Short mmCIF file of C-alpha atoms in Angstrom, two decimals:
data_model
loop_
_atom_site.label_atom_id
_atom_site.label_comp_id
_atom_site.label_asym_id
_atom_site.label_seq_id
_atom_site.Cartn_x
_atom_site.Cartn_y
_atom_site.Cartn_z
CA MET Z 68 31.19 -3.65 -17.62
CA LYS Z 69 28.41 -2.66 -15.13
CA ILE Z 70 26.74 -5.54 -13.44
CA GLU Z 71 23.97 -5.02 -10.99
CA GLU Z 72 22.07 -7.38 -8.91
CA VAL Z 73 18.42 -7.66 -9.93
CA LYS Z 74 16.14 -7.53 -6.52
CA SER Z 75 13.35 -9.87 -6.36
CA THR Z 76 10.05 -7.94 -6.33
CA VAL Z 77 8.14 -10.67 -4.60
CA LYS Z 78 8.42 -9.79 -1.13
CA THR Z 79 7.36 -6.37 -1.55
CA GLN Z 80 4.35 -6.96 -3.62
CA ARG Z 81 2.99 -9.51 -1.06
CA ILE Z 82 3.21 -6.84 1.80
CA ALA Z 83 -0.21 -6.19 3.24
CA ALA Z 84 -1.65 -4.46 6.28
CA HIS Z 85 -1.47 -7.49 8.42
CA SER Z 86 1.77 -9.49 6.83
CA HIS Z 87 3.45 -8.65 10.08
CA VAL Z 88 1.10 -10.62 12.07
CA LYS Z 89 2.33 -14.35 13.34
CA GLY Z 90 0.47 -15.27 16.16
CA LEU Z 91 -1.21 -14.09 19.33
CA GLY Z 92 2.00 -13.47 21.26
CA LEU Z 93 1.72 -15.36 24.12
CA ASP Z 94 3.99 -17.14 26.76
CA GLU Z 95 3.57 -21.02 27.90
CA ALA Z 96 1.21 -19.79 30.76
CA GLY Z 97 -1.17 -17.97 27.99
CA VAL Z 98 0.14 -14.60 29.31
CA PRO Z 99 0.40 -12.06 26.42
CA LEU Z 100 4.09 -10.52 26.01
CA GLN Z 101 4.08 -6.53 25.03
CA MET Z 102 5.33 -6.86 21.95
CA ALA Z 103 5.57 -10.70 20.19
CA SER Z 104 4.38 -12.09 16.92
CA GLY Z 105 3.62 -9.02 15.03
CA LEU Z 106 1.08 -7.89 18.08
CA VAL Z 107 1.87 -4.69 20.46
CA GLY Z 108 -0.40 -4.22 23.42
CA GLN Z 109 -4.26 -5.09 23.52
CA LYS Z 110 -3.36 -7.67 26.38
CA ASP Z 111 -6.67 -8.49 27.76
CA ALA Z 112 -8.05 -8.80 24.22
CA ARG Z 113 -5.04 -11.46 23.09
CA GLU Z 114 -5.28 -13.62 26.48
CA ALA Z 115 -9.25 -14.03 25.64
CA ALA Z 116 -8.44 -14.70 21.98
CA GLY Z 117 -5.87 -17.32 23.69
CA VAL Z 118 -8.29 -18.88 25.68
CA VAL Z 119 -10.60 -19.51 22.47
CA VAL Z 120 -8.03 -20.95 20.59
CA ASP Z 121 -7.43 -23.40 23.29
CA LEU Z 122 -11.11 -23.89 23.25
CA ILE Z 123 -11.18 -24.33 19.55
CA LYS Z 124 -8.46 -26.82 19.61
CA SER Z 125 -10.00 -29.06 22.18
CA LYS Z 126 -13.34 -28.92 20.18
CA LYS Z 127 -15.47 -27.25 22.87
CA MET Z 128 -16.03 -24.04 20.91
CA SER Z 129 -18.36 -25.59 18.03
CA GLY Z 130 -21.85 -23.26 17.36
CA ARG Z 131 -20.56 -20.59 19.54
CA ALA Z 132 -19.54 -16.65 18.70
CA LEU Z 133 -17.17 -14.07 19.93
CA LEU Z 134 -17.73 -10.38 19.20
CA LEU Z 135 -14.25 -8.23 18.64
CA ALA Z 136 -15.51 -4.89 19.60
CA GLY Z 137 -13.95 -1.48 19.64
CA PRO Z 138 -12.98 1.49 17.61
CA PRO Z 139 -11.01 1.61 14.37
CA GLY Z 140 -7.42 1.13 14.15
CA THR Z 141 -7.37 -0.85 17.37
CA GLY Z 142 -6.50 -4.57 16.18
CA LYS Z 143 -9.72 -6.05 15.53
CA THR Z 144 -8.91 -7.89 12.50
CA ALA Z 145 -4.94 -8.47 13.19
CA ILE Z 146 -6.34 -10.74 16.23
CA ALA Z 147 -8.77 -12.45 14.49
CA LEU Z 148 -5.80 -13.43 11.95
CA ALA Z 149 -3.51 -13.85 14.66
CA ILE Z 150 -6.12 -16.54 15.87
CA ALA Z 151 -5.86 -18.25 12.33
CA GLN Z 152 -2.09 -18.29 12.50
CA GLU Z 153 -2.24 -19.99 15.96
CA LEU Z 154 -4.71 -22.36 14.61
CA GLY Z 155 -2.50 -23.46 11.69
CA ASN Z 156 -3.61 -24.76 8.12
CA LYS Z 157 -5.04 -28.00 9.52
CA VAL Z 158 -8.34 -26.03 10.96
CA PRO Z 159 -10.48 -24.09 8.28
CA PHE Z 160 -10.45 -20.30 8.73
CA CYS Z 161 -12.57 -18.57 6.20
CA PRO Z 162 -12.67 -14.60 6.39
CA MET Z 163 -15.35 -12.40 4.93
CA VAL Z 164 -16.83 -9.08 5.21
CA GLY Z 165 -20.82 -8.20 6.41
CA SER Z 166 -21.42 -6.46 2.99
CA GLU Z 167 -20.34 -9.56 0.91
CA VAL Z 168 -23.77 -11.18 1.50
CA PHE Z 169 -25.36 -8.21 -0.66
CA SER Z 170 -24.94 -9.96 -4.22
CA SER Z 171 -27.24 -9.90 -7.27
CA GLU Z 172 -26.81 -13.25 -8.33
CA ILE Z 173 -27.79 -15.48 -4.75
CA LYS Z 174 -29.68 -14.94 -1.64
CA LYS Z 175 -28.06 -13.32 1.48
CA THR Z 176 -28.90 -16.22 3.37
CA GLU Z 177 -27.01 -18.56 1.02
CA VAL Z 178 -23.70 -16.54 0.87
CA LEU Z 179 -23.79 -16.76 5.05
CA MET Z 180 -24.66 -20.66 4.76
CA GLU Z 181 -21.77 -21.31 2.00
CA ASN Z 182 -19.36 -19.53 4.14
CA PHE Z 183 -20.41 -21.53 7.35
CA ARG Z 184 -19.98 -24.61 5.16
CA ARG Z 185 -16.06 -23.50 4.03
CA SER Z 186 -15.67 -23.14 7.87
CA ILE Z 187 -16.26 -26.68 8.48
CA GLY Z 188 -13.69 -29.39 7.71
CA LEU Z 189 -13.76 -33.21 7.38
CA ARG Z 190 -10.72 -35.13 7.72
CA ILE Z 191 -11.42 -38.45 6.12
CA ARG Z 192 -9.19 -41.46 6.75
CA GLU Z 193 -9.30 -44.63 4.33
CA THR Z 194 -7.55 -47.58 3.79
CA LYS Z 195 -6.95 -48.05 0.24
CA GLU Z 196 -5.40 -50.58 -1.99
CA VAL Z 197 -2.44 -48.84 -3.71
CA TYR Z 198 0.79 -49.36 -5.78
CA GLU Z 199 3.41 -47.07 -4.42
CA GLY Z 200 7.28 -46.58 -5.08
CA GLU Z 201 9.79 -44.64 -7.15
CA VAL Z 202 9.26 -44.11 -10.54
CA THR Z 203 11.99 -46.31 -12.36
CA GLU Z 204 10.59 -46.44 -15.91
CA LEU Z 205 7.79 -44.57 -17.73
CA THR Z 206 6.87 -45.56 -21.18
CA PRO Z 207 3.99 -44.69 -23.48
CA VAL Z 208 3.22 -47.62 -25.81
CA GLU Z 209 1.69 -46.19 -29.38
CA THR Z 210 -0.27 -48.13 -31.54
CA GLU Z 211 -2.11 -46.83 -35.06
CA ASN Z 212 -4.84 -44.76 -34.74
CA PRO Z 213 -8.23 -47.20 -35.10
CA MET Z 214 -10.06 -43.90 -36.48
CA GLY Z 215 -7.68 -43.70 -39.47
CA GLY Z 216 -5.21 -40.96 -40.31
CA TYR Z 217 -1.60 -40.41 -40.00
CA GLY Z 218 -1.54 -40.05 -36.09
CA LYS Z 219 -0.83 -42.48 -33.49
CA THR Z 220 -2.79 -43.27 -30.00
CA ILE Z 221 -1.67 -44.61 -26.70
CA SER Z 222 -2.80 -48.03 -26.15
CA ASN Z 223 -1.19 -48.37 -22.58
CA VAL Z 224 1.81 -47.26 -20.45
CA VAL Z 225 4.36 -49.55 -19.01
CA ILE Z 226 5.36 -47.75 -15.72
CA GLY Z 227 8.00 -49.63 -13.17
CA LEU Z 228 7.83 -48.91 -9.53
CA LYS Z 229 10.61 -49.41 -6.89
CA THR Z 230 10.57 -49.75 -2.76
CA ALA Z 231 13.34 -50.62 -0.57
CA LYS Z 232 11.90 -54.28 -0.59
CA GLY Z 233 11.34 -54.71 -4.22
CA THR Z 234 10.30 -53.53 -7.66
CA LYS Z 235 7.11 -53.66 -10.19
CA GLN Z 236 6.13 -53.01 -13.62
CA LEU Z 237 2.63 -52.37 -14.12
CA LYS Z 238 0.64 -51.79 -17.46
CA LEU Z 239 -1.93 -48.98 -17.14
CA ASP Z 240 -4.92 -47.56 -19.11
CA PRO Z 241 -3.89 -44.59 -21.27
CA SER Z 242 -6.49 -42.41 -19.21
CA ILE Z 243 -4.19 -42.73 -16.13
CA TYR Z 244 -1.02 -41.69 -18.38
CA GLU Z 245 -3.08 -38.37 -19.14
CA THR Z 246 -3.54 -38.30 -15.05
CA LEU Z 247 0.13 -39.04 -14.73
CA GLN Z 248 1.11 -36.04 -17.11
CA ARG Z 249 -1.06 -33.37 -15.31
CA GLU Z 250 0.68 -34.53 -12.01
CA LYS Z 251 4.00 -33.76 -14.11
CA VAL Z 252 5.26 -37.19 -13.00
CA GLU Z 253 8.72 -38.17 -14.32
CA VAL Z 254 11.43 -40.78 -13.82
CA GLY Z 255 12.80 -40.39 -10.23
CA ASP Z 256 9.37 -39.30 -8.49
CA VAL Z 257 7.65 -41.06 -5.65
CA ILE Z 258 4.03 -41.80 -6.69
CA TYR Z 259 0.98 -43.92 -5.65
CA ILE Z 260 -1.84 -45.04 -7.60
CA GLU Z 261 -5.27 -46.32 -6.57
CA ALA Z 262 -5.93 -49.93 -7.62
CA ASN Z 263 -9.39 -49.26 -7.55
CA SER Z 264 -9.84 -45.66 -8.95
CA GLY Z 265 -6.85 -45.31 -10.99
CA ALA Z 266 -6.25 -41.66 -9.11
CA VAL Z 267 -2.69 -40.58 -9.01
CA LYS Z 268 -0.77 -38.85 -6.31
CA ARG Z 269 2.80 -37.35 -6.38
CA GLN Z 270 4.13 -37.42 -3.16
CA GLY Z 271 7.56 -35.72 -4.29
CA ARG Z 272 11.12 -36.20 -5.26
CA SER Z 273 12.99 -39.39 -4.41
CA ASP Z 274 15.78 -38.84 -1.69
CA ASN Z 275 18.31 -40.44 -4.16
CA PHE Z 276 18.27 -37.37 -6.35
CA ALA Z 277 18.43 -34.72 -3.86
CA THR Z 278 21.89 -33.65 -4.91
CA GLU Z 279 21.45 -33.21 -8.28
CA PHE Z 280 21.49 -29.30 -8.00
CA ASP Z 281 22.84 -26.97 -5.91
CA LEU Z 282 19.57 -25.10 -5.55
CA GLU Z 283 16.33 -27.27 -4.79
CA THR Z 284 12.74 -26.08 -5.20
CA GLU Z 285 11.45 -29.77 -5.03
CA GLU Z 286 10.40 -31.48 -1.60
CA TYR Z 287 12.18 -34.85 -1.25
CA VAL Z 288 10.61 -38.03 0.38
CA PRO Z 289 12.32 -41.47 1.48
CA LEU Z 290 11.89 -44.37 -0.66
CA PRO Z 291 8.78 -46.44 0.51
CA LYS Z 292 9.22 -49.29 2.64
CA GLY Z 293 7.49 -52.72 2.18
CA GLU Z 294 6.08 -53.82 -0.98
CA VAL Z 295 5.03 -52.02 -4.34
CA HIS Z 296 1.20 -53.40 -3.77
CA LYS Z 297 -0.02 -52.62 -0.58
CA LYS Z 298 -2.73 -51.22 1.62
CA LYS Z 299 -2.36 -47.77 2.65
CA GLU Z 300 -4.07 -45.39 4.86
CA VAL Z 301 -4.76 -42.06 3.12
CA VAL Z 302 -6.12 -38.88 4.74
CA GLN Z 303 -7.74 -36.13 3.07
CA ASP Z 304 -9.26 -32.72 4.19
CA VAL Z 305 -12.25 -30.96 2.65
CA THR Z 306 -14.69 -28.80 3.55
CA LEU Z 307 -18.27 -29.42 3.61
CA HIS Z 308 -18.58 -26.47 1.08
CA ASP Z 309 -16.18 -28.63 -1.02
CA LEU Z 310 -18.36 -31.62 -1.03
CA ASP Z 311 -21.49 -29.38 -1.80
CA ALA Z 312 -19.94 -27.97 -4.80
CA ALA Z 313 -18.82 -31.37 -6.09
CA ASN Z 314 -22.29 -32.60 -5.87
CA ALA Z 315 -23.85 -29.80 -7.13
CA ARG Z 316 -21.98 -29.59 -10.15
CA PRO Z 317 -24.12 -31.11 -13.26
CA GLN Z 318 -22.73 -34.18 -14.54
CA GLY Z 319 -23.44 -33.53 -18.02
CA GLY Z 320 -22.79 -35.78 -21.18
CA GLN Z 321 -20.02 -35.22 -23.72
CA ASP Z 322 -22.34 -34.24 -27.01
CA VAL Z 323 -21.98 -31.06 -28.42
CA LEU Z 324 -25.87 -30.31 -26.69
CA SER Z 325 -24.62 -30.89 -23.22
CA ILE Z 326 -21.54 -29.26 -23.34
CA VAL Z 327 -23.16 -25.95 -24.79
CA GLY Z 328 -25.96 -26.05 -22.03
CA GLN Z 329 -23.17 -26.07 -19.58
CA MET Z 330 -21.51 -23.22 -20.99
CA MET Z 331 -25.16 -21.26 -21.14
CA LYS Z 332 -25.63 -21.86 -17.02
CA PRO Z 333 -24.74 -19.25 -14.51
CA LYS Z 334 -21.45 -19.44 -13.23
CA LYS Z 335 -23.10 -19.16 -9.79
CA THR Z 336 -25.64 -21.52 -8.80
CA GLU Z 337 -27.20 -22.16 -5.27
CA ILE Z 338 -26.97 -25.59 -3.72
CA THR Z 339 -30.33 -26.83 -2.43
CA ASP Z 340 -31.05 -27.54 1.32
CA LYS Z 341 -31.97 -31.02 0.43
CA LEU Z 342 -28.68 -31.62 -1.12
CA ARG Z 343 -26.71 -30.42 1.97
CA THR Z 344 -29.28 -32.23 3.93
CA GLU Z 345 -27.86 -35.44 2.14
CA ILE Z 346 -24.51 -34.80 2.55
CA ASN Z 347 -24.79 -34.26 5.86
CA LYS Z 348 -26.22 -37.65 6.33
CA ILE Z 349 -23.32 -39.10 4.51
CA VAL Z 350 -20.99 -37.20 6.69
CA ASN Z 351 -22.65 -38.31 9.97
CA LYS Z 352 -22.78 -41.89 8.78
CA TYR Z 353 -18.69 -41.70 8.13
CA ILE Z 354 -18.51 -39.89 11.63
CA ASP Z 355 -20.26 -42.88 13.41
CA GLN Z 356 -18.06 -45.39 11.24
CA GLY Z 357 -14.97 -43.84 12.22
CA ILE Z 358 -13.84 -42.96 8.88
CA ALA Z 359 -14.37 -39.24 9.13
CA GLU Z 360 -13.33 -36.55 11.92
CA LEU Z 361 -15.40 -33.52 11.87
CA VAL Z 362 -13.28 -30.31 12.00
CA PRO Z 363 -14.97 -27.42 12.92
CA GLY Z 364 -13.00 -24.08 12.03
CA VAL Z 365 -13.34 -20.43 12.14
CA LEU Z 366 -15.74 -18.12 10.23
CA PHE Z 367 -14.59 -14.53 10.67
CA ILE Z 368 -17.01 -11.91 9.46
CA ASP Z 369 -15.74 -8.29 9.50
CA GLU Z 370 -18.05 -5.28 9.66
CA VAL Z 371 -20.93 -7.38 11.02
CA HIS Z 372 -22.83 -4.18 11.42
CA MET Z 373 -23.32 -4.10 7.88
CA LEU Z 374 -25.53 -7.38 7.94
CA ASP Z 375 -29.54 -6.99 8.20
CA LEU Z 376 -32.45 -8.01 10.31
CA GLU Z 377 -32.76 -11.44 7.99
CA CYS Z 378 -29.28 -12.18 8.43
CA PHE Z 379 -29.00 -12.17 12.07
CA THR Z 380 -31.80 -14.45 12.44
CA TYR Z 381 -30.53 -16.66 10.16
CA LEU Z 382 -27.36 -16.41 11.86
CA HIS Z 383 -28.97 -17.14 15.49
CA LYS Z 384 -30.70 -20.23 13.88
CA SER Z 385 -27.39 -21.57 12.11
CA LEU Z 386 -25.55 -21.41 15.22
CA GLU Z 387 -28.00 -23.73 17.06
CA SER Z 388 -27.44 -26.60 14.37
CA ALA Z 389 -25.57 -29.83 15.09
CA ILE Z 390 -22.57 -29.02 12.58
CA ALA Z 391 -21.79 -25.54 12.86
CA PRO Z 392 -18.03 -23.63 12.94
CA ILE Z 393 -16.72 -21.06 15.69
CA VAL Z 394 -17.99 -17.90 14.26
CA ILE Z 395 -16.21 -14.66 15.13
CA PHE Z 396 -17.52 -11.17 14.51
CA ALA Z 397 -16.03 -7.99 14.58
CA THR Z 398 -17.23 -4.16 14.68
CA ASN Z 399 -16.35 -0.75 15.24
CA ARG Z 400 -19.85 0.53 15.87
CA GLY Z 401 -21.20 1.91 19.11
CA ARG Z 402 -24.82 2.04 19.63
CA CYS Z 403 -26.79 2.13 16.12
CA VAL Z 404 -29.74 1.24 14.15
CA ILE Z 405 -30.02 -2.27 13.14
CA ARG Z 406 -29.77 -2.58 9.16
CA GLY Z 407 -33.27 -3.84 7.49
CA THR Z 408 -35.14 -1.76 10.24
CA ASP Z 409 -36.35 1.69 10.78
CA ASP Z 410 -35.89 2.49 14.55
CA ILE Z 411 -34.39 -0.11 16.05
CA VAL Z 412 -31.22 0.71 17.97
CA SER Z 413 -28.99 -1.93 19.73
CA PRO Z 414 -25.22 -1.91 20.79
CA HIS Z 415 -23.08 -2.33 17.91
CA GLY Z 416 -26.13 -2.57 15.30
CA ILE Z 417 -26.75 -6.34 16.54
CA PRO Z 418 -30.03 -7.63 17.61
CA LEU Z 419 -30.14 -8.02 21.43
CA ASP Z 420 -31.12 -12.00 21.25
CA LEU Z 421 -28.10 -12.48 19.14
CA LEU Z 422 -25.96 -10.66 21.29
CA ASP Z 423 -26.68 -12.39 24.70
CA ARG Z 424 -25.24 -15.53 23.22
CA LEU Z 425 -21.72 -13.89 22.26
CA LEU Z 426 -18.63 -13.41 24.03
CA ILE Z 427 -17.56 -9.93 23.80
CA VAL Z 428 -13.99 -8.77 23.94
CA ARG Z 429 -13.00 -5.47 23.91
CA THR Z 430 -10.11 -3.75 22.27
CA LYS Z 431 -8.72 -0.17 23.33
CA PRO Z 432 -7.19 2.56 21.34
CA TYR Z 433 -3.76 2.29 21.40
CA ASN Z 434 -1.15 4.70 23.58
CA MET Z 435 1.70 6.86 21.97
CA GLY Z 436 4.15 4.33 23.26
CA GLU Z 437 2.35 1.17 21.75
CA MET Z 438 1.89 3.35 18.48
CA GLU Z 439 5.64 4.11 18.24
CA GLN Z 440 6.29 -0.03 18.61
CA ILE Z 441 3.82 -0.78 15.77
CA ILE Z 442 5.10 1.80 13.63
CA ARG Z 443 8.60 0.46 14.04
CA LEU Z 444 7.44 -2.99 13.26
CA ARG Z 445 5.75 -1.99 10.02
CA ALA Z 446 8.94 -0.30 9.02
CA GLN Z 447 11.04 -3.36 9.80
CA THR Z 448 8.36 -5.51 7.80
CA GLU Z 449 8.08 -3.07 4.87
CA GLY Z 450 12.15 -2.86 4.92
CA LEU Z 451 12.19 1.14 5.46
CA ASN Z 452 15.04 2.71 7.19
CA VAL Z 453 13.42 5.33 9.25
CA GLU Z 454 15.32 7.48 12.19
CA ASP Z 455 14.18 7.54 15.82
CA ALA Z 456 13.08 11.39 15.21
CA ALA Z 457 10.61 10.33 12.34
CA ILE Z 458 9.41 7.51 14.43
CA GLN Z 459 8.67 9.96 17.16
CA ALA Z 460 7.10 12.24 14.63
CA LEU Z 461 4.90 9.76 13.55
CA SER Z 462 3.79 8.49 16.89
CA GLU Z 463 2.69 12.05 17.80
CA ILE Z 464 0.81 12.26 14.27
CA GLY Z 465 -0.91 8.84 15.25
CA SER Z 466 -2.04 10.05 18.67
CA ASN Z 467 -3.70 13.21 17.27
CA THR Z 468 -5.10 11.32 14.18
CA THR Z 469 -5.48 7.71 13.69
CA LEU Z 470 -2.64 5.15 13.73
CA ARG Z 471 -3.58 3.67 10.07
CA TYR Z 472 -3.04 7.27 8.90
CA ALA Z 473 0.36 7.45 10.42
CA VAL Z 474 1.49 3.92 9.33
CA GLN Z 475 0.37 5.12 5.69
CA LEU Z 476 2.37 7.99 5.68
CA LEU Z 477 5.65 5.50 5.92
CA THR Z 478 6.02 4.57 2.18
CA PRO Z 479 5.27 8.18 0.67
CA ALA Z 480 8.00 9.46 3.38
CA ASN Z 481 10.28 6.70 1.72
CA GLN Z 482 9.45 8.03 -1.56
CA THR Z 483 10.46 11.48 -0.79
CA SER Z 484 13.72 10.59 1.16
CA LYS Z 485 14.93 8.78 -2.02
CA VAL Z 486 13.95 11.89 -4.26
CA ASN Z 487 16.20 13.91 -1.75
CA GLY Z 488 19.00 11.36 -1.99
CA ARG Z 489 18.73 9.51 1.22
CA THR Z 490 18.51 6.62 2.48
CA GLN Z 491 16.92 7.16 5.62
CA ILE Z 492 13.59 8.77 6.17
CA THR Z 493 13.80 11.69 8.30
CA LYS Z 494 11.72 13.84 10.33
CA ASP Z 495 11.70 16.38 7.43
CA ASP Z 496 10.36 13.73 5.18
CA ILE Z 497 7.52 12.77 7.43
CA MET Z 498 6.34 16.43 8.09
CA ASP Z 499 6.43 17.26 4.11
CA VAL Z 500 4.05 14.19 3.30
CA HIS Z 501 1.96 15.19 6.35
CA SER Z 502 1.10 18.40 4.66
CA LEU Z 503 0.60 16.82 1.24
CA PHE Z 504 -1.55 14.20 2.62
CA LEU Z 505 -4.73 14.99 4.54
CA ASP Z 506 -6.16 12.63 7.50
CA ALA Z 507 -9.99 12.42 7.95
CA LYS Z 508 -9.97 15.18 10.82
CA ARG Z 509 -8.23 17.82 8.96
CA SER Z 510 -10.61 16.69 5.59
CA ALA Z 511 -13.71 17.19 7.60
CA LYS Z 512 -12.59 20.34 9.01
CA PHE Z 513 -11.61 22.00 5.50
CA LEU Z 514 -14.88 20.74 3.96
CA GLN Z 515 -16.59 22.28 7.05
CA GLU Z 516 -15.25 25.83 6.04
CA ASP Z 517 -15.65 25.37 2.28
CA ASN Z 518 -19.01 23.72 2.23
CA THR Z 519 -20.40 26.48 -0.14
CA LYS Z 520 -18.09 25.69 -2.62
CA TYR Z 521 -18.82 21.93 -2.97
CA MET Z 522 -21.61 20.65 -4.89
CA LEU Z 523 -24.78 19.35 -3.22
#
């Protein structure tokens, strides 16, 4: 009998262009290492990004903007993603591309403002009256359906909660039972139920059940201390856009006309400035009272030269507002015409008044040694076995063409080596796929030679 191990495809499916980037790769003094955390070279740009990360963490960077400028394939997007990794998941990071603003559904400025608000977090700390403990009993009580028929309805649910100090049995409304089902709560889970709203939060599985299985996927939490009925500080992280969307959503009735009306409305609706102003007032009030804390995040706009004059003017105004995130732009353009104008030429296609308020970080082309390190890193990330001669050949190809083209040859070369019955990518595999797939320079050369054979 032949038995084969089935390999998981999850890892290979999730490898993207920047999956290897884990951070900026700085030492304790903030000095970049040559190769660390998935980044190679670009020491000046990485050191500058490290200073920006420190400013963001100390909340001294809000309302300011950074521009990553350099030729294609010099690590601009990688550095921006490394900044996001350094900040962690507690600081909002919202990436977008300049061309996203040109939507047929909503205004350009509305797209920008939505992403601005997604990049600003609000950490709300509330002291709530809750029932917390490990679930020891969960029994729905059924009664005859008052509307008649054969079915039964749940009149209430009895739940038992246990803490280190005692136990308590609660009789809950049937609507809370629906919430318990949605949260997939079962006996042995640690939960808390808000006394005022009836909201249920599943915190994890109790430590007492930690040895149930050999392999675990659950998060185990200790048995809560104190009484079942207590006051607890609850911390919630939301973005301003979450608040906008929640308050803009129409709260229609449950009758047929209301439901049909909600279905017929467009999926994407603009949030009014009036609503945002009201939400800002409430947010400021919470901040003054010490209930909430503003967490300015990062809005990353790649290919910023794709924005037009109207968008740049709006960005300039938005950066000066009291509630603004840190904005990081990236572009690979030199001097070019500002979109939305006919003859205004500016560095990077950005108006001079906005350019004047940016901190500009330059990324430089990689040398052959750095390309070799990056190619080795990508091969390791993709789980490919590549001989040294093949890495050297790819580095030479990358220096004559582009780094992106060289990295893209790895996967077809691996397929070629498999077809030829090898487990390691050789130099011959690299040269084979290099002859099969053209880079931009060779394609342009052939196009120029055979220009008359193509349609105009």
